[in-house]
Amino acid sequence: MSGRVQGRVALVTGGGRGQGAAEAALLAREGASVLIGDVLLEDGKAHAEALRAEGLDVRFQALDVTDPEHWETAVRTCREWKGRLDVLVNNAGIINRTTVASTALDAWKRVLDVNLTGAFLGTQAAVPLMREGGGGSIVNISSNSGFSGHYDPAYTASKWGLRGLTRSAAMEFARHNIRVNAICPGLVVTGLNKDSPHLKPMIEMTPMRRSGAPEEIAELVLFLASDASGFITGEDIVIDGGFTAGAAYRRVAEETGIF
Ligand SMILES: NC(=O)c1ccc[n+]([C@@H]2O[C@H](COP(=O)([O-])OP(=O)(O)OC[C@H]3O[C@@H](n4cnc5c(N)ncnc54)[C@H](O)[C@@H]3O)[C@@H](O)[C@H]2O)c1
């Protein structure tokens, strides 16, 4: 059976759990060889093993996206394993639960390092091997907080920054047939936020009145990774059940009886 990314090689950061795990699984089920990179060694290894048990071509690599040497190793692994790299999903991310007034400098820097600098380093590391193979697709997982002001300023800045990095990289690498796009999810319940008090109000605010599923985000990653999106680059696509489209006005319209 031929899948939508048959024969491609994909590297998914933060692929050990949550959305990254769903993205790695879908890419592999659609025919890609997938290298899962994560700092969560046990989760990452277990996920790769479970996918291999399905007959899929998946490996795990310890990868801290903030470390350029780890990136060098991960890309070398792709080269030695399959001789190519076609898809990079910069999915790894962390969040603080603090505000401008309460965020310590170290915590600010850590979020920027993982969420933004990690994707920058990954792009730098991946592009040469992608170019050798004739092109590729880079998918950066931003957030709908990349369009507004989440209470965590570091998270917000990193996700706005990822949209900017996406556009810069898309312009620079279009001539090498490398597309670069961002996905901006709304609420998806994962290890990142499962204990957060904001889940219930967020779901109530979301026009579709539910959170997204990791598998729904993975479908968009697959689309951007595949030739189906061959003329799309430099875009950021929101996938948030209508939240960014106008959740505040939806609530106003409901509360005033317009809807
Ligand atoms: N969950 C949401 O509501 C939501 C909404 C919008 C965007 N996002 C973004 O989606 C992405 C995936 O998040 P998730 O919801 O699956 O959360 P998650 O916490 O389940 O997964 C994040 C993954 O990133 C990994 N990671 C963290 N630091 C790393 C590092 N230095 N190097 C390598 N891997 C690292 C974690 O180990 C984990 O496997 C993140 O970028 C997040 O900001 C999440």
Short mmCIF file of C-alpha atoms and ligand atoms in Angstrom, two decimals:
data_model
loop_
_atom_site.label_atom_id
_atom_site.label_comp_id
_atom_site.label_asym_id
_atom_site.label_seq_id
_atom_site.Cartn_x
_atom_site.Cartn_y
_atom_site.Cartn_z
CA MET A 1 0.00 0.00 0.00
CA SER A 2 1.33 3.44 -0.89
CA GLY A 3 1.01 6.14 1.73
CA ARG A 4 0.99 9.90 1.43
CA VAL A 5 4.65 10.17 2.52
CA GLN A 6 5.83 6.81 1.20
CA GLY A 7 9.61 6.50 1.18
CA ARG A 8 10.20 9.81 2.95
CA VAL A 9 12.35 10.20 6.05
CA ALA A 10 10.93 12.33 8.85
CA LEU A 11 12.38 13.63 12.11
CA VAL A 12 9.82 14.60 14.76
CA THR A 13 11.06 16.44 17.86
CA GLY A 14 9.19 15.88 21.10
CA GLY A 15 7.81 12.76 19.46
CA GLY A 16 7.78 10.70 22.64
CA ARG A 17 4.34 11.79 23.78
CA GLY A 18 1.42 14.11 23.07
CA GLN A 19 1.00 15.65 19.66
CA GLY A 20 4.49 14.68 18.55
CA ALA A 21 3.72 11.02 19.26
CA ALA A 22 0.57 11.24 17.12
CA GLU A 23 2.47 13.02 14.34
CA ALA A 24 5.22 10.39 14.32
CA ALA A 25 2.65 7.59 14.24
CA LEU A 26 0.64 9.07 11.36
CA LEU A 27 3.72 9.86 9.26
CA ALA A 28 4.97 6.30 9.79
CA ARG A 29 1.56 4.78 8.97
CA GLU A 30 1.55 6.84 5.77
CA GLY A 31 4.83 5.31 4.66
CA ALA A 32 7.61 7.45 6.15
CA SER A 33 10.61 6.21 8.06
CA VAL A 34 10.45 8.24 11.25
CA LEU A 35 13.14 9.24 13.71
CA ILE A 36 11.59 10.29 17.00
CA GLY A 37 13.74 12.73 18.96
CA ASP A 38 13.00 13.61 22.57
CA VAL A 39 14.47 14.27 26.00
CA LEU A 40 11.90 11.84 27.43
CA LEU A 41 13.99 8.76 26.84
CA GLU A 42 11.62 6.12 28.22
CA ASP A 43 8.52 7.49 26.50
CA GLY A 44 10.37 7.98 23.23
CA LYS A 45 11.84 4.49 23.19
CA ALA A 46 8.54 2.89 24.18
CA HIS A 47 6.63 4.76 21.47
CA ALA A 48 9.15 3.82 18.78
CA GLU A 49 8.98 0.20 19.92
CA ALA A 50 5.18 0.17 19.86
CA LEU A 51 5.16 1.55 16.32
CA ARG A 52 7.78 -0.97 15.20
CA ALA A 53 5.52 -3.69 16.60
CA GLU A 54 2.92 -2.47 14.06
CA GLY A 55 5.50 -3.17 11.34
CA LEU A 56 6.43 0.50 10.92
CA ASP A 57 9.91 1.88 10.29
CA VAL A 58 10.57 3.99 13.40
CA ARG A 59 13.63 4.72 15.53
CA PHE A 60 14.27 6.75 18.63
CA GLN A 61 17.12 9.21 19.17
CA ALA A 62 17.87 11.12 22.36
CA LEU A 63 17.59 14.75 21.30
CA ASP A 64 17.62 17.94 23.31
CA VAL A 65 16.63 20.53 20.73
CA THR A 66 18.58 23.26 22.53
CA ASP A 67 21.91 21.50 21.93
CA PRO A 68 23.54 21.93 18.49
CA GLU A 69 25.60 18.76 18.99
CA HIS A 70 22.46 16.73 19.57
CA TRP A 71 21.11 18.07 16.29
CA GLU A 72 24.30 17.10 14.50
CA THR A 73 23.93 13.57 15.86
CA ALA A 74 20.26 13.33 14.92
CA VAL A 75 20.85 14.44 11.34
CA ARG A 76 23.87 12.12 11.08
CA THR A 77 21.60 9.28 12.24
CA CYS A 78 19.19 10.06 9.37
CA ARG A 79 22.07 10.14 6.91
CA GLU A 80 23.53 6.83 8.08
CA TRP A 81 20.13 5.17 8.45
CA LYS A 82 18.41 6.19 5.20
CA GLY A 83 20.77 8.61 3.42
CA ARG A 84 18.19 11.39 3.42
CA LEU A 85 15.90 13.67 5.39
CA ASP A 86 12.68 14.92 3.83
CA VAL A 87 10.53 16.14 6.72
CA LEU A 88 11.42 17.95 9.93
CA VAL A 89 8.67 18.57 12.47
CA ASN A 90 9.82 21.08 15.09
CA ASN A 91 7.22 20.06 17.64
CA ALA A 92 9.09 20.05 20.98
CA GLY A 93 7.75 22.68 23.34
CA ILE A 94 7.41 23.70 26.98
CA ILE A 95 5.41 26.32 28.84
CA ASN A 96 5.58 28.30 32.08
CA ARG A 97 2.60 29.02 34.26
CA THR A 98 3.84 32.50 35.15
CA THR A 99 3.17 36.05 34.06
CA VAL A 100 5.36 38.99 33.02
CA ALA A 101 5.58 40.03 36.67
CA SER A 102 6.39 36.56 37.96
CA THR A 103 8.58 34.93 35.29
CA ALA A 104 12.19 34.40 36.40
CA LEU A 105 14.84 35.18 33.80
CA ASP A 106 16.00 31.55 33.63
CA ALA A 107 12.46 30.34 33.01
CA TRP A 108 11.99 32.95 30.26
CA LYS A 109 15.22 31.88 28.57
CA ARG A 110 14.44 28.16 28.85
CA VAL A 111 11.10 28.50 27.03
CA LEU A 112 12.66 30.62 24.29
CA ASP A 113 15.54 28.14 24.00
CA VAL A 114 13.34 25.08 23.58
CA ASN A 115 10.43 26.51 21.61
CA LEU A 116 12.20 28.95 19.31
CA THR A 117 15.97 28.42 19.30
CA GLY A 118 15.37 24.66 19.11
CA ALA A 119 13.51 25.09 15.82
CA PHE A 120 16.18 27.47 14.52
CA LEU A 121 18.95 24.97 15.32
CA GLY A 122 16.92 22.14 13.82
CA THR A 123 16.37 24.06 10.61
CA GLN A 124 20.08 24.87 10.32
CA ALA A 125 21.02 21.26 10.95
CA ALA A 126 18.42 19.66 8.64
CA VAL A 127 18.60 21.85 5.56
CA PRO A 128 21.92 20.58 4.11
CA LEU A 129 20.71 16.95 4.08
CA MET A 130 17.31 17.99 2.74
CA ARG A 131 19.04 19.88 -0.06
CA GLU A 132 21.10 16.82 -0.97
CA GLY A 133 17.84 14.90 -1.38
CA GLY A 134 16.30 17.55 -3.63
CA GLY A 135 14.09 19.35 -1.11
CA GLY A 136 11.86 18.82 1.87
CA SER A 137 9.24 20.17 4.21
CA ILE A 138 9.75 21.75 7.62
CA VAL A 139 6.72 22.06 9.89
CA ASN A 140 7.01 24.28 12.96
CA ILE A 141 4.45 23.77 15.71
CA SER A 142 3.57 27.26 16.87
CA SER A 143 0.26 27.93 18.64
CA ASN A 144 -2.79 30.15 18.40
CA SER A 145 -0.92 31.99 21.19
CA GLY A 146 1.26 33.10 18.28
CA PHE A 147 -1.65 35.38 17.34
CA SER A 148 -2.59 36.73 20.76
CA GLY A 149 -1.32 37.25 24.30
CA HIS A 150 -1.24 34.07 26.37
CA TYR A 151 -0.61 34.85 30.05
CA ASP A 152 2.84 33.19 29.82
CA PRO A 153 4.90 35.88 28.05
CA ALA A 154 7.79 33.57 27.14
CA TYR A 155 5.45 31.04 25.53
CA THR A 156 3.65 33.81 23.65
CA ALA A 157 6.91 35.36 22.44
CA SER A 158 8.29 31.98 21.37
CA LYS A 159 5.18 31.11 19.38
CA TRP A 160 5.02 34.53 17.66
CA GLY A 161 8.76 34.11 17.01
CA LEU A 162 8.22 30.72 15.40
CA ARG A 163 5.85 32.30 12.89
CA GLY A 164 8.59 34.78 12.02
CA LEU A 165 11.28 32.13 11.76
CA THR A 166 8.93 30.14 9.52
CA ARG A 167 8.60 33.02 7.06
CA SER A 168 12.32 33.84 7.03
CA ALA A 169 13.26 30.22 6.42
CA ALA A 170 10.55 29.80 3.78
CA MET A 171 11.96 32.74 1.82
CA GLU A 172 15.54 31.54 2.14
CA PHE A 173 15.00 27.91 1.20
CA ALA A 174 12.24 28.09 -1.42
CA ARG A 175 14.89 28.00 -4.13
CA HIS A 176 16.06 24.66 -2.77
CA ASN A 177 12.55 23.20 -2.90
CA ILE A 178 12.30 23.24 0.88
CA ARG A 179 8.94 24.45 2.16
CA VAL A 180 8.56 25.82 5.68
CA ASN A 181 5.19 26.24 7.34
CA ALA A 182 3.79 26.68 10.83
CA ILE A 183 0.80 25.08 12.50
CA CYS A 184 -0.95 27.04 15.24
CA PRO A 185 -3.08 24.73 17.38
CA GLY A 186 -5.54 25.80 20.01
CA LEU A 187 -6.21 23.70 23.09
CA VAL A 188 -5.13 20.07 22.82
CA VAL A 189 -5.12 18.19 26.11
CA THR A 190 -1.67 16.60 26.57
CA GLY A 191 1.04 16.27 29.18
CA LEU A 192 1.77 19.96 28.60
CA ASN A 193 -1.47 21.16 30.14
CA LYS A 194 -3.55 18.26 31.51
CA ASP A 195 -3.41 19.64 35.07
CA SER A 196 -3.95 23.26 34.12
CA PRO A 197 -6.97 25.09 35.57
CA HIS A 198 -7.59 26.83 32.27
CA LEU A 199 -8.86 23.75 30.39
CA LYS A 200 -12.55 24.16 31.28
CA PRO A 201 -12.82 27.89 30.51
CA MET A 202 -10.83 27.41 27.31
CA ILE A 203 -13.23 24.72 26.10
CA GLU A 204 -16.21 26.90 26.99
CA MET A 205 -14.67 29.81 25.04
CA THR A 206 -13.88 27.69 21.98
CA PRO A 207 -16.69 28.06 19.41
CA MET A 208 -16.63 24.31 18.69
CA ARG A 209 -16.77 23.72 22.47
CA ARG A 210 -14.11 21.04 22.61
CA SER A 211 -10.38 20.63 22.61
CA GLY A 212 -8.52 19.33 19.58
CA ALA A 213 -7.17 15.80 19.39
CA PRO A 214 -3.47 15.15 18.79
CA GLU A 215 -4.53 13.08 15.76
CA GLU A 216 -6.23 16.16 14.24
CA ILE A 217 -3.01 18.15 14.52
CA ALA A 218 -1.12 15.19 13.06
CA GLU A 219 -3.37 15.24 9.97
CA LEU A 220 -2.32 18.83 9.28
CA VAL A 221 1.34 17.94 9.80
CA LEU A 222 0.91 15.09 7.32
CA PHE A 223 -0.71 17.43 4.79
CA LEU A 224 2.14 19.96 5.09
CA ALA A 225 4.74 17.18 4.94
CA SER A 226 3.24 15.64 1.80
CA ASP A 227 3.13 16.69 -1.83
CA ALA A 228 -0.55 17.58 -1.38
CA SER A 229 0.65 20.95 -0.03
CA GLY A 230 3.38 21.33 -2.66
CA PHE A 231 2.72 25.04 -3.39
CA ILE A 232 2.27 26.13 0.24
CA THR A 233 5.21 27.76 1.99
CA GLY A 234 5.68 30.50 4.58
CA GLU A 235 2.16 29.98 5.91
CA ASP A 236 0.85 29.66 9.44
CA ILE A 237 -2.33 27.63 9.68
CA VAL A 238 -4.56 27.94 12.72
CA ILE A 239 -6.32 24.78 13.91
CA ASP A 240 -8.29 25.74 17.02
CA GLY A 241 -12.01 25.08 16.65
CA GLY A 242 -12.66 28.73 15.78
CA PHE A 243 -11.00 30.31 18.84
CA THR A 244 -8.81 32.77 16.93
CA ALA A 245 -11.56 33.46 14.39
CA GLY A 246 -13.62 35.31 16.98
CA ALA A 247 -14.30 33.49 20.25
CA ALA A 248 -14.89 36.78 22.07
CA TYR A 249 -17.54 37.97 19.60
CA ARG A 250 -19.17 34.54 19.59
CA ARG A 251 -19.55 34.83 23.37
CA VAL A 252 -20.86 38.41 23.12
CA ALA A 253 -23.37 37.35 20.45
CA GLU A 254 -24.56 34.45 22.60
CA GLU A 255 -24.80 36.49 25.78
CA THR A 256 -26.77 39.25 24.05
CA GLY A 257 -29.11 36.84 22.27
CA ILE A 258 -27.84 37.61 18.74
CA PHE A 259 -26.95 33.91 18.25
N1 LIG B 1 -1.31 21.19 24.08
C1 LIG B 1 -1.74 22.35 23.59
O1 LIG B 1 -2.83 22.83 23.95
C2 LIG B 1 -0.92 23.09 22.58
C3 LIG B 1 -1.50 24.16 21.89
C4 LIG B 1 -0.76 24.85 20.95
C5 LIG B 1 0.53 24.46 20.68
N2 LIG B 1 1.09 23.42 21.35
C6 LIG B 1 2.45 23.03 21.02
O2 LIG B 1 2.47 21.71 20.53
C7 LIG B 1 3.75 21.15 20.74
C8 LIG B 1 3.59 19.77 21.36
O3 LIG B 1 3.06 19.92 22.66
P1 LIG B 1 2.13 18.84 23.37
O4 LIG B 1 0.84 19.50 23.60
O5 LIG B 1 2.16 17.55 22.64
O6 LIG B 1 2.88 18.74 24.79
P2 LIG B 1 3.70 17.55 25.48
O7 LIG B 1 4.27 18.17 26.72
O8 LIG B 1 2.87 16.33 25.61
O9 LIG B 1 4.85 17.25 24.43
C9 LIG B 1 5.99 18.05 24.28
C10 LIG B 1 7.15 17.16 23.94
O10 LIG B 1 8.31 17.98 23.77
C11 LIG B 1 9.38 17.34 24.43
N3 LIG B 1 10.44 18.27 24.79
C12 LIG B 1 10.43 19.23 25.75
N4 LIG B 1 11.63 19.85 25.82
C13 LIG B 1 12.41 19.25 24.87
C14 LIG B 1 13.73 19.45 24.45
N5 LIG B 1 14.55 20.36 25.02
N6 LIG B 1 14.23 18.68 23.45
C15 LIG B 1 13.44 17.73 22.88
N7 LIG B 1 12.17 17.50 23.24
C16 LIG B 1 11.66 18.25 24.23
C17 LIG B 1 8.74 16.72 25.67
O11 LIG B 1 9.58 15.76 26.27
C18 LIG B 1 7.47 16.17 25.08
O12 LIG B 1 7.64 14.87 24.55
C19 LIG B 1 4.51 22.13 21.61
O13 LIG B 1 5.37 22.91 20.81
C20 LIG B 1 3.41 23.00 22.19
O14 LIG B 1 3.85 24.29 22.53
C21 LIG B 1 0.40 22.73 22.30
#
